[in-house]
Coordinates of C-alpha atoms (C1' of nucleotides) in Angstrom, one line a residue:
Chain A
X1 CA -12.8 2.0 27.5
X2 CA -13.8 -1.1 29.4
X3 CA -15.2 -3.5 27.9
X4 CA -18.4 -5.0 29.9
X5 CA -21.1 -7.3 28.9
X6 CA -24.2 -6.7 29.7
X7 CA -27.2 -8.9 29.5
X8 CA -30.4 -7.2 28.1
X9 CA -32.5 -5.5 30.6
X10 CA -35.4 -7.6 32.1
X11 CA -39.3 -7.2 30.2
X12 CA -40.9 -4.7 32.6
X13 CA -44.3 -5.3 31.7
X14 CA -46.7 -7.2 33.8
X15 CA -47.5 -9.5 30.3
X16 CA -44.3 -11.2 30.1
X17 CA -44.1 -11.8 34.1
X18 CA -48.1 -13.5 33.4
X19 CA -46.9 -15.3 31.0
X20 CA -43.5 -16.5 32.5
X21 CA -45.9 -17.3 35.6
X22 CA -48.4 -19.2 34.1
X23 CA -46.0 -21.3 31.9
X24 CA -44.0 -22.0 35.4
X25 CA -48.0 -23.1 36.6
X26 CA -48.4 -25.5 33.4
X27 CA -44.8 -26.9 32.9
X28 CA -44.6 -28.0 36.7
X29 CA -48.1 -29.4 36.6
X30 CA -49.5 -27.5 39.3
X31 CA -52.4 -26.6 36.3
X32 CA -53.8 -29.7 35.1
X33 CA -54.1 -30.7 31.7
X34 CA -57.4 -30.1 30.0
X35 CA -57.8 -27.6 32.8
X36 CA -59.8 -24.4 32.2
X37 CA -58.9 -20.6 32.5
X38 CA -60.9 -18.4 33.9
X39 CA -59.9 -15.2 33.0
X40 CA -61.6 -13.2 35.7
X41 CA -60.6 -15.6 38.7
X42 CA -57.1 -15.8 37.3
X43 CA -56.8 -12.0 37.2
X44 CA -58.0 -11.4 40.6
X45 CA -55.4 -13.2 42.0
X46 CA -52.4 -11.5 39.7
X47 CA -54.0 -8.5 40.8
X48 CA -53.7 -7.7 37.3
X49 CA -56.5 -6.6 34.6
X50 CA -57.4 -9.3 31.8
X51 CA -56.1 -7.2 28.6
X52 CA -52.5 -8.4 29.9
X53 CA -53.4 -12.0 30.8
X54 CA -55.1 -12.3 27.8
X55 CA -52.4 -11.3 25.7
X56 CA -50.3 -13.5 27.7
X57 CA -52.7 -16.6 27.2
X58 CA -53.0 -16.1 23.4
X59 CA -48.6 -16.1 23.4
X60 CA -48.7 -19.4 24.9
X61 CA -51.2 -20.6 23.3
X62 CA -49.1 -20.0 19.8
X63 CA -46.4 -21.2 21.7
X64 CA -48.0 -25.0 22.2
X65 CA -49.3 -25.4 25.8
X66 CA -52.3 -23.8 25.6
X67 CA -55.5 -24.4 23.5
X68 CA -58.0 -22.0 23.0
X69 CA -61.7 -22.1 21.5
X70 CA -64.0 -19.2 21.1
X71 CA -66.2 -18.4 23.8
X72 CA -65.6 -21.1 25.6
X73 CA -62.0 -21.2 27.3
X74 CA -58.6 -21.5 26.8
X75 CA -57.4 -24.6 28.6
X76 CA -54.0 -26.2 28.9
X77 CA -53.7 -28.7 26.2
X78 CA -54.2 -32.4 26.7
X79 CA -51.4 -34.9 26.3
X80 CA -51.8 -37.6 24.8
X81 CA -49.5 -41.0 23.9
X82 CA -49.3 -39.7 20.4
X83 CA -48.4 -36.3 21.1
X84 CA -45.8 -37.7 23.5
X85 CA -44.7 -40.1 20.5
X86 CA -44.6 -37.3 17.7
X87 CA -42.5 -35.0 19.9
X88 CA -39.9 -37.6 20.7
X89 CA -39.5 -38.9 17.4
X90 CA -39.1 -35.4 15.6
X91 CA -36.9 -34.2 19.0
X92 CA -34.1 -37.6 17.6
X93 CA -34.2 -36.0 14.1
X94 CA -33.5 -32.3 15.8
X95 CA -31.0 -33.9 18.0
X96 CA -29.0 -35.4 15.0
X97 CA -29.0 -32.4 13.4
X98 CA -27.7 -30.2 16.0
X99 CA -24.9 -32.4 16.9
X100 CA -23.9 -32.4 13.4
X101 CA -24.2 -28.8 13.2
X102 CA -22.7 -28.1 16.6
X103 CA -19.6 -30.6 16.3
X104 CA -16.7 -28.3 14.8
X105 CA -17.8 -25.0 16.9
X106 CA -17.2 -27.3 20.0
X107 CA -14.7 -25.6 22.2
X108 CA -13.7 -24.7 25.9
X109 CA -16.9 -22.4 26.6
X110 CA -18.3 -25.5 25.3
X111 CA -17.2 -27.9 27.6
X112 CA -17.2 -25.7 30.5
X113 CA -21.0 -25.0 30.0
X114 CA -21.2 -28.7 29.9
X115 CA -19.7 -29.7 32.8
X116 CA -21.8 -26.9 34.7
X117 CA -25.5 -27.7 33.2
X118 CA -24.2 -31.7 34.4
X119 CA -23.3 -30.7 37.8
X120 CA -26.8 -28.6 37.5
X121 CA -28.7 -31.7 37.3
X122 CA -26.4 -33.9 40.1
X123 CA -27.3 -31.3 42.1
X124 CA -30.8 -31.5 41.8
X125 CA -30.7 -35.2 41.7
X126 CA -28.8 -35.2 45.2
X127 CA -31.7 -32.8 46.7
X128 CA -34.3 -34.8 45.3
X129 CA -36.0 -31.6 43.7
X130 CA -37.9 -33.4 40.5
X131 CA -39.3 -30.3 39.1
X132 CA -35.5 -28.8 39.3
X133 CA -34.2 -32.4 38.0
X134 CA -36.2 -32.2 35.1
X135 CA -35.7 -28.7 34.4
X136 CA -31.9 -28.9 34.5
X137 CA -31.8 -32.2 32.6
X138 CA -33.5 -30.4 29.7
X139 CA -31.4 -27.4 29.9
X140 CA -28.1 -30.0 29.3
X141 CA -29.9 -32.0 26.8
X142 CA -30.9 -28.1 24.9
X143 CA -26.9 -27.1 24.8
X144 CA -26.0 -28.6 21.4
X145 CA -29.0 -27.0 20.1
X146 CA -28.1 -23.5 21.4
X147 CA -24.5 -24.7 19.9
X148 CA -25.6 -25.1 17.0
X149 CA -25.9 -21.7 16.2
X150 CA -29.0 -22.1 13.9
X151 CA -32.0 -19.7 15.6
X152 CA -34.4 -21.4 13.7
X153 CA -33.5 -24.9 15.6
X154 CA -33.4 -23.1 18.8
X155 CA -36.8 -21.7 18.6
X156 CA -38.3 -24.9 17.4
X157 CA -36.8 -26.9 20.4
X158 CA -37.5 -24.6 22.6
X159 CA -41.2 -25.2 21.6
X160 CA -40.8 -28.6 21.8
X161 CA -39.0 -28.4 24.9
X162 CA -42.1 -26.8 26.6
X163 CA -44.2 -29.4 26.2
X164 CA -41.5 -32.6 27.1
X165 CA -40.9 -30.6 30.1
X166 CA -44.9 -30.9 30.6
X167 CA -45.1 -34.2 29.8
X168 CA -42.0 -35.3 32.5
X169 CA -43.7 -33.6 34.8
X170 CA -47.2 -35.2 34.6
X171 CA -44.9 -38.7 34.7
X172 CA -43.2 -37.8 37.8
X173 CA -46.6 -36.5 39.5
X174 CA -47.8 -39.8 39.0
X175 CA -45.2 -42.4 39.9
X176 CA -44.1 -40.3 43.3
X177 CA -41.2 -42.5 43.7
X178 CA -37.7 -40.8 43.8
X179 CA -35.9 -40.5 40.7
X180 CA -33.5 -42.3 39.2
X181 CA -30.3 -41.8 41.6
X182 CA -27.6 -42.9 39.2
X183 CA -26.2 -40.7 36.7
X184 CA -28.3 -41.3 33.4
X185 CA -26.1 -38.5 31.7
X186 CA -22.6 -39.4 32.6
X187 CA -22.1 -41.1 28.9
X188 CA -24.3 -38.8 27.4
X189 CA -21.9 -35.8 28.4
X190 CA -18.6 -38.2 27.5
X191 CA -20.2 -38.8 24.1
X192 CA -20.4 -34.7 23.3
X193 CA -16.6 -34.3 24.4
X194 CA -15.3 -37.4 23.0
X195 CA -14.3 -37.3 18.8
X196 CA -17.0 -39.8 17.2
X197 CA -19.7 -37.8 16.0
X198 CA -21.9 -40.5 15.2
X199 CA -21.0 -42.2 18.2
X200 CA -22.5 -39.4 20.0
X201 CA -25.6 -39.2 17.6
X202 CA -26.4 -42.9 18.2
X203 CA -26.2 -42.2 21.7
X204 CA -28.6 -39.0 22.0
X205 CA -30.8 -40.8 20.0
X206 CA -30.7 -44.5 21.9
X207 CA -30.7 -42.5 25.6
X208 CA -34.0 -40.3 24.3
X209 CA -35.8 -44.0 23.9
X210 CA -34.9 -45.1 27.2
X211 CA -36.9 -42.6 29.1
X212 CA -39.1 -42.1 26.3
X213 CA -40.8 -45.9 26.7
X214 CA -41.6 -45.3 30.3
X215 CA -43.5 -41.9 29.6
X216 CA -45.2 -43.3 26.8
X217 CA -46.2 -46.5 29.2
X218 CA -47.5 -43.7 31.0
X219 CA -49.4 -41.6 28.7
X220 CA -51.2 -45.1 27.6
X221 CA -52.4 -45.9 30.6
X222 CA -54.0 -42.7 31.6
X223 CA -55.4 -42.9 28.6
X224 CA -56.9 -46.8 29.6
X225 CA -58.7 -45.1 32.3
X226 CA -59.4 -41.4 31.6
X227 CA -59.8 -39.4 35.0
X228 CA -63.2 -37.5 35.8
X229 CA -61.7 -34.2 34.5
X230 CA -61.0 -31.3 36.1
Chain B
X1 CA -79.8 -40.7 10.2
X2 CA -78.0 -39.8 7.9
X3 CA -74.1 -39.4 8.3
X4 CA -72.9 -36.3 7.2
X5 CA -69.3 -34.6 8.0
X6 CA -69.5 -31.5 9.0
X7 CA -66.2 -29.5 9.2
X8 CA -65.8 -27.4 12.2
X9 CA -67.5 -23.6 11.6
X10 CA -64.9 -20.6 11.3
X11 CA -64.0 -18.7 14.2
X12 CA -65.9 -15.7 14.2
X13 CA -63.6 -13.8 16.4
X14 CA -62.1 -10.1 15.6
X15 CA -59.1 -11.2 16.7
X16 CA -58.3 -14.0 14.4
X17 CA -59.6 -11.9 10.9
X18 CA -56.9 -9.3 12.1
X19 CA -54.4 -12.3 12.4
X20 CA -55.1 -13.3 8.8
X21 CA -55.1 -10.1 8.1
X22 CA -52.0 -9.1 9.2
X23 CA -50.5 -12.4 8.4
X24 CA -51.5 -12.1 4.4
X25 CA -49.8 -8.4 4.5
X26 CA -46.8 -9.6 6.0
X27 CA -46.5 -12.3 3.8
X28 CA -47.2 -10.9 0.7
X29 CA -44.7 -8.0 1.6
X30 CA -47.2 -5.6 1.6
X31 CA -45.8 -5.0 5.0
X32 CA -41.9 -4.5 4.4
X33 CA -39.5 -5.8 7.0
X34 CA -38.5 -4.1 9.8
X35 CA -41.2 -2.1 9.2
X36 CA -43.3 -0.8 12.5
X37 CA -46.9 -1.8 13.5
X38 CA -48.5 1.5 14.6
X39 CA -51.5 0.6 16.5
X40 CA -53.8 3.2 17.1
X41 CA -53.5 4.2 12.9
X42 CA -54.1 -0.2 12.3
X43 CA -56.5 -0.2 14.2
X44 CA -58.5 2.7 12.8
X45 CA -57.9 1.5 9.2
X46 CA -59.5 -2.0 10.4
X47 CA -62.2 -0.5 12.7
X48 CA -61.2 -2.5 15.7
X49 CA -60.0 -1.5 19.2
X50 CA -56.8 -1.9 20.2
X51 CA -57.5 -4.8 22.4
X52 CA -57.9 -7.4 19.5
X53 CA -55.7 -6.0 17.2
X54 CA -53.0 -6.2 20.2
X55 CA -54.3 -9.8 21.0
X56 CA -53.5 -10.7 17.1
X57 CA -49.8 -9.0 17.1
X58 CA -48.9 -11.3 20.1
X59 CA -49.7 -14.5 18.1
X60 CA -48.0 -13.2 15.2
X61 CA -44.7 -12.3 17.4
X62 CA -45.0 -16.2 18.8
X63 CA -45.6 -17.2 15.0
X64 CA -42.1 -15.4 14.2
X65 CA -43.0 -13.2 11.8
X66 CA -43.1 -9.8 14.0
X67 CA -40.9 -9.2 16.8
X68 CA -41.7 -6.8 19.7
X69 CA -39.9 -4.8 22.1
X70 CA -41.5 -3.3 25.5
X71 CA -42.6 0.5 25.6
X72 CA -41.2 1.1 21.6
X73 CA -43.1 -1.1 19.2
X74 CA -43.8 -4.1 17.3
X75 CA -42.3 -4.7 14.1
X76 CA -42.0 -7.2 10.9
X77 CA -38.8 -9.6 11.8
X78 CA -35.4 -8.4 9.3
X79 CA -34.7 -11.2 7.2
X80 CA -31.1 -11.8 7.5
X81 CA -28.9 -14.2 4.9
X82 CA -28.2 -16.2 8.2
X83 CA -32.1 -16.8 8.8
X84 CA -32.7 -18.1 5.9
X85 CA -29.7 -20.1 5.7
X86 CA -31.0 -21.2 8.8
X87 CA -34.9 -22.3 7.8
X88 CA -33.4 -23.9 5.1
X89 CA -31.1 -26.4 6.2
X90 CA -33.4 -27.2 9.4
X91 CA -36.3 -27.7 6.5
X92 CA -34.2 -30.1 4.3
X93 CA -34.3 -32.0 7.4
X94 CA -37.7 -31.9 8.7
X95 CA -38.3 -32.8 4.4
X96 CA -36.3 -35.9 4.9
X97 CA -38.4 -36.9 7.9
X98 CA -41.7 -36.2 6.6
X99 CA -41.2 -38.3 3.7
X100 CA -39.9 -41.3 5.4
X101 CA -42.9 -41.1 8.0
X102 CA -45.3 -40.6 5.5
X103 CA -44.1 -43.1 2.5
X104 CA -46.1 -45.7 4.0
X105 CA -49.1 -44.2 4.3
X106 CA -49.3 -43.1 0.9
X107 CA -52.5 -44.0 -0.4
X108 CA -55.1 -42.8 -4.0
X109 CA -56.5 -39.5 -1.4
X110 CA -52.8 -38.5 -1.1
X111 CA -52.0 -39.2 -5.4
X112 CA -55.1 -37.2 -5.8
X113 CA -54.5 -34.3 -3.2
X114 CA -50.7 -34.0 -5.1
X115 CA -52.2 -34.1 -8.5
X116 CA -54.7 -31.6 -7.0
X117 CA -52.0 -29.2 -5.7
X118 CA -49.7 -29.8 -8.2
X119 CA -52.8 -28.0 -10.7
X120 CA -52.7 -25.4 -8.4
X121 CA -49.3 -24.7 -8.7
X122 CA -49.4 -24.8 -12.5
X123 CA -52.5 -22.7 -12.4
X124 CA -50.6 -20.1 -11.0
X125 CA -47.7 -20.4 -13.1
X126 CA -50.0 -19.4 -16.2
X127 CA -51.9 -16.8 -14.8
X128 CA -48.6 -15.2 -14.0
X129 CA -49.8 -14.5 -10.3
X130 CA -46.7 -14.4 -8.5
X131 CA -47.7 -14.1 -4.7
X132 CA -50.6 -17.3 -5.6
X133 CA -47.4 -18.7 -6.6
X134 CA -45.5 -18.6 -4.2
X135 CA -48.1 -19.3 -2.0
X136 CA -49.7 -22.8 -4.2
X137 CA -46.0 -23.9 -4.2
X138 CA -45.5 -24.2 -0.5
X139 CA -48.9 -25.8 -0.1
X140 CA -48.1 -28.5 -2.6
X141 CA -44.7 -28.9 -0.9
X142 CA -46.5 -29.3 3.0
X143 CA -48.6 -32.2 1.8
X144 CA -45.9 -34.8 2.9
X145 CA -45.5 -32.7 5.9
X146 CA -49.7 -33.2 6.5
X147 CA -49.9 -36.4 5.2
X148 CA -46.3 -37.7 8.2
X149 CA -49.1 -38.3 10.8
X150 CA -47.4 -36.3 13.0
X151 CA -48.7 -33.1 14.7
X152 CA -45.8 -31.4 15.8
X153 CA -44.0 -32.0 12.6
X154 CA -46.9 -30.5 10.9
X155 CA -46.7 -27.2 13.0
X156 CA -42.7 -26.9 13.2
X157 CA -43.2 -27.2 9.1
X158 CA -46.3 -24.3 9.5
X159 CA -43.6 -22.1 11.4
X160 CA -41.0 -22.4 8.7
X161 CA -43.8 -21.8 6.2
X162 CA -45.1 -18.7 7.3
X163 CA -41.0 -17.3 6.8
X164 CA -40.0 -19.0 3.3
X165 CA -43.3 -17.4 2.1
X166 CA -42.0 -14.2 3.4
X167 CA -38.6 -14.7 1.9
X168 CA -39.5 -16.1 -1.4
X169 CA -42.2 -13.0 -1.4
X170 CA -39.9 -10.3 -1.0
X171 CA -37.6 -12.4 -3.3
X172 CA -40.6 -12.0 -6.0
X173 CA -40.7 -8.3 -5.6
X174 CA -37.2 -7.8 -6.1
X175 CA -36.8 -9.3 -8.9
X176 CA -39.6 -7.9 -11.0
X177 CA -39.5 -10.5 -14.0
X178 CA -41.5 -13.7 -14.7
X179 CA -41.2 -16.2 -12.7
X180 CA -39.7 -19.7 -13.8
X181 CA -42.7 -20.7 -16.6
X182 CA -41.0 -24.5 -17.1
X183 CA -42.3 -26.6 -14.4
X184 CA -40.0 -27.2 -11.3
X185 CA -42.2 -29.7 -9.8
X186 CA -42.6 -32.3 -12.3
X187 CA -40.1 -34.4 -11.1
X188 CA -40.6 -33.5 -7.4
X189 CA -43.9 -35.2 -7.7
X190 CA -43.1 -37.9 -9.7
X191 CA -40.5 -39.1 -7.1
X192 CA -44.0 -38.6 -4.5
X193 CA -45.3 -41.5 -6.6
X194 CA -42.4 -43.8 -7.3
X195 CA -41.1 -46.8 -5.5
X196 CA -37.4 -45.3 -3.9
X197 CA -38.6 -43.6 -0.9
X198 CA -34.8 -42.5 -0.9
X199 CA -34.5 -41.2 -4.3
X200 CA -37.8 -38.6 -3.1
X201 CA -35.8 -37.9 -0.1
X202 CA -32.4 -36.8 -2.5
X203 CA -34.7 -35.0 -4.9
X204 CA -36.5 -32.7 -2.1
X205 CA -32.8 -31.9 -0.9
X206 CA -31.5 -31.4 -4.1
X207 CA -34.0 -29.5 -5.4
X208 CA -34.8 -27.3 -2.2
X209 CA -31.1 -26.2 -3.1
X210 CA -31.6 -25.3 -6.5
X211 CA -33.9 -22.5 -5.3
X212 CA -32.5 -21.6 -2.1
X213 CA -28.8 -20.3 -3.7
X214 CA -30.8 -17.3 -5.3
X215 CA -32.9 -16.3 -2.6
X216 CA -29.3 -16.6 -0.5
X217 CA -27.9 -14.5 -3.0
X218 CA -30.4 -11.9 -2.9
X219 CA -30.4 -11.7 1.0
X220 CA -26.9 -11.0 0.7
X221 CA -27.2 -8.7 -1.8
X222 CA -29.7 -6.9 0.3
X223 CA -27.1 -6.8 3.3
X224 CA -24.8 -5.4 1.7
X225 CA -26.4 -2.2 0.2
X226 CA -29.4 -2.0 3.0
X227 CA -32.3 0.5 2.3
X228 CA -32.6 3.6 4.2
X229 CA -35.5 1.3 6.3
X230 CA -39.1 2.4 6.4
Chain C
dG1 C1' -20.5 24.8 19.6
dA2 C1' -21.1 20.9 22.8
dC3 C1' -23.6 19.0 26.3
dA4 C1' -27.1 18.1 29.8
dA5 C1' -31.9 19.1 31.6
dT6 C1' -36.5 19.8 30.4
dC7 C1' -40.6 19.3 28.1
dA8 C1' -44.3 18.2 24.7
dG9 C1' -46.1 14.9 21.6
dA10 C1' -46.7 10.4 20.3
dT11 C1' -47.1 5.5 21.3
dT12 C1' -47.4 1.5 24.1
dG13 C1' -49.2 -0.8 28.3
dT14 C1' -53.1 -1.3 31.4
dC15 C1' -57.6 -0.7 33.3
dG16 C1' -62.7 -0.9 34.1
dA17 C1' -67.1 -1.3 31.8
dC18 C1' -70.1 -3.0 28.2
dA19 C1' -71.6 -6.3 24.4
dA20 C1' -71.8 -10.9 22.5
dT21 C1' -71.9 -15.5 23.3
dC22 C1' -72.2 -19.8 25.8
dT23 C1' -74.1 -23.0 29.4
dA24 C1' -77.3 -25.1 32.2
dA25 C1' -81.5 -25.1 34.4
dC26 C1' -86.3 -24.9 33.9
dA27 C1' -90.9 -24.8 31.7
dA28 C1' -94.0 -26.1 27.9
dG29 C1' -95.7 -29.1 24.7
dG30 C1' -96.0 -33.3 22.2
Chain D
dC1 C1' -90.4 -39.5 28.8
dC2 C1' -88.4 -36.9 25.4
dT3 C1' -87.8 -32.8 22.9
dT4 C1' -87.9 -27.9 22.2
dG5 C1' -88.1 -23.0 23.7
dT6 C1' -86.9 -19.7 27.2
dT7 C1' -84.3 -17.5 30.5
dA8 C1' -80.8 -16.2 34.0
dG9 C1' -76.1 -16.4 35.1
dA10 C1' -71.4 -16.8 34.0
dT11 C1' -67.6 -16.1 30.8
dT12 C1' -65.4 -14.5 26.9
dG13 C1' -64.7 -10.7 23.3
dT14 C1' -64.4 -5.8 22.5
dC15 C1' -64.3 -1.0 23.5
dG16 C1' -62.8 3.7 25.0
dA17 C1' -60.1 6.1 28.4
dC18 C1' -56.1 6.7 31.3
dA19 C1' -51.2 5.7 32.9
dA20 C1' -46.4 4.7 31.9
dT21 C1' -42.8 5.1 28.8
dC22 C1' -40.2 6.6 24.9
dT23 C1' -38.5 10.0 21.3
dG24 C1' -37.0 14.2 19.6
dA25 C1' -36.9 19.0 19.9
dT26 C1' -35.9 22.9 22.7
dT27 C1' -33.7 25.5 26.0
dG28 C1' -30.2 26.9 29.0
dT29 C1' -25.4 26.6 30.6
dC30 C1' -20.5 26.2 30.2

DNA sequence: GACAATCAGATTGTCGACAATCTAACAAGG
DNA sequence: CCTTGTTAGATTGTCGACAATCTGATTGTC
């Protein structure tokens, strides 16, 4: 017998494809925050009927990035310094944790997957593709939490991945400058392969605040001067 | 004018009485694990459609207590030793980091609200109401996870929540006798109120363990002799 | 008897229409 | 001018029916 592995099957249903779609929409920014969603308008253009869409708003509404009040809307959820500060600061204690948990099963599928999620982001860096940057520098940064082999930890960072990834976005929108050229993950990626756990915790941890102040900075000031809305 | 707080009104929504509906029978065990979610027979017994009683299962699958799969069903999650292994060592951690955000804040509201909960708790114990319990316990054990100033701690903690309960209930009905009558908590809350923020941080790991190695037990107990399955 | 093809029943996914609720504009009254 | 009541329009919440898919039993064939 030969022995193939075979990935599960794709979701067939039109729901999970709205859902994948209108995450894609909120994580990249092309929906603004505080933005309502008109259910009717939103269908008509999925060609789709609104029991799916609904059901596919009220999943990512549970899963963070939407907000939803009776009989008025669901809108995409508004971002503010403090949620930006509450995520980061819980995402160093996750971080920690995973490492530790992660450290022993490191291996060669380890290091491998690595080296590819790294060259994921270089890539993306040298074609100047921010949404792909920040995409791929999120999946290398989620790594030791999917190492860590703890499903609980994966499904909360994966939650709090959705909204970073929202937040990163918004920041790059604003400042339309290129982004950062050099290699901000080089030691990041030495630290995970090297033999000094804590070494490598102190790192994740110290790396997180570097970008983390310049978001923040960010966050504040829209919040100084608040934008007419949507 | 007078200057009155008003708290915000209930949501009057089908859909969310079916999610506490459906979250309370899960919880409780009512609803078994792995057990299937028939819709049409649901959502007779409720006199609802289909539409809102769908709505609420996708909240409850993103809330991780029911899992669905495409064309065959939604069903209550399998509680595996590894999962709770799992929410338990990712809680001692999100423990540690709700107590050190929120020992500063500690003020006479927050004394009261433990003492308050605490009652609860002990309320519960003497009525000999298991599921209020259970269900008292975790509520007096969130409070530092409220009182962190910090809303996605708060709804990571929620998350876990909604499984321990789940555990700890099924837990409950295996073991039909009393539960513990001597009070667990005494200490727990008495660290709350001390002066060594680290001491409360090695008495809610220490004493998160104590309970933890039985319900481990009896998950592995379960996994090794399973139940024909509903 | 083993195995594949077929089919009926049950169940989930999706649709279009109706009911309940909100919003904003406008009129009436003080 | 401000407040209150009314109303029309738009939007969300819910319903009942139909389509797509799965499951298990049955039948026919070797």
């Amino acid at each position: 017998m030969v022995k193939t592995e075979f990935s599960p099957i794709a979701d067939t249903t039109r729901r999970a494809e709205i859902v994948a779609l209108l995450r894609r929409a909120i994580l990249t920014g092309q929906l603004q925050p505080g933005q309502k969603l008109n259910e009717l308008r939103i269908s008509e253009q999925m060609r789709v009927s609104r029991a799916p869409l609904r059901e596919a708003m009220r999943e990512l509404v549970q899963e963070g990035v939407l907000t939803s009040i009776p009989y008025a809307g669901t809108f995409v959820i508004n971002v503010t310094a403090k949620d930006i500060d509450d995520a980061y600061s819980l995402n160093k204690v996750l971080d920690e944790f995973a490492i530790e948990r992660m450290w022993k099963l490191r291996d060669q599928r380890f290091f491998d997957e690595l080296d590819r999620r790294h060259e994921a982001v270089k890539q993306a860096t040298r074609d100047r593709d921010t949404t792909r940057q920040i995409e791929t520098a999120l999946q290398l940064h989620g790594l030791i939490h999917e190492w860590a082999d703890n499903s609980v930890l994966l499904e909360t960072w994966q939650r709090l991945t959705s909204r970073l990834q929202m937040y990163f976005a918004l920041h790059q929108q604003a400042r339309r400058e290129a982004v950062p050229a050099e290699d901000v993950h080089e030691t990041y990626v030495a630290r995970l392969k090297g033999g000094d756990m804590r070494a490598a915790q102190r790192h994740a941890r110290e790396h997180i605040d570097l970008d983390f102040e310049e978001l923040l900075a960010y966050a504040r000031d829209l919040e100084r001067r608040p934008s007419k809305g949507a």
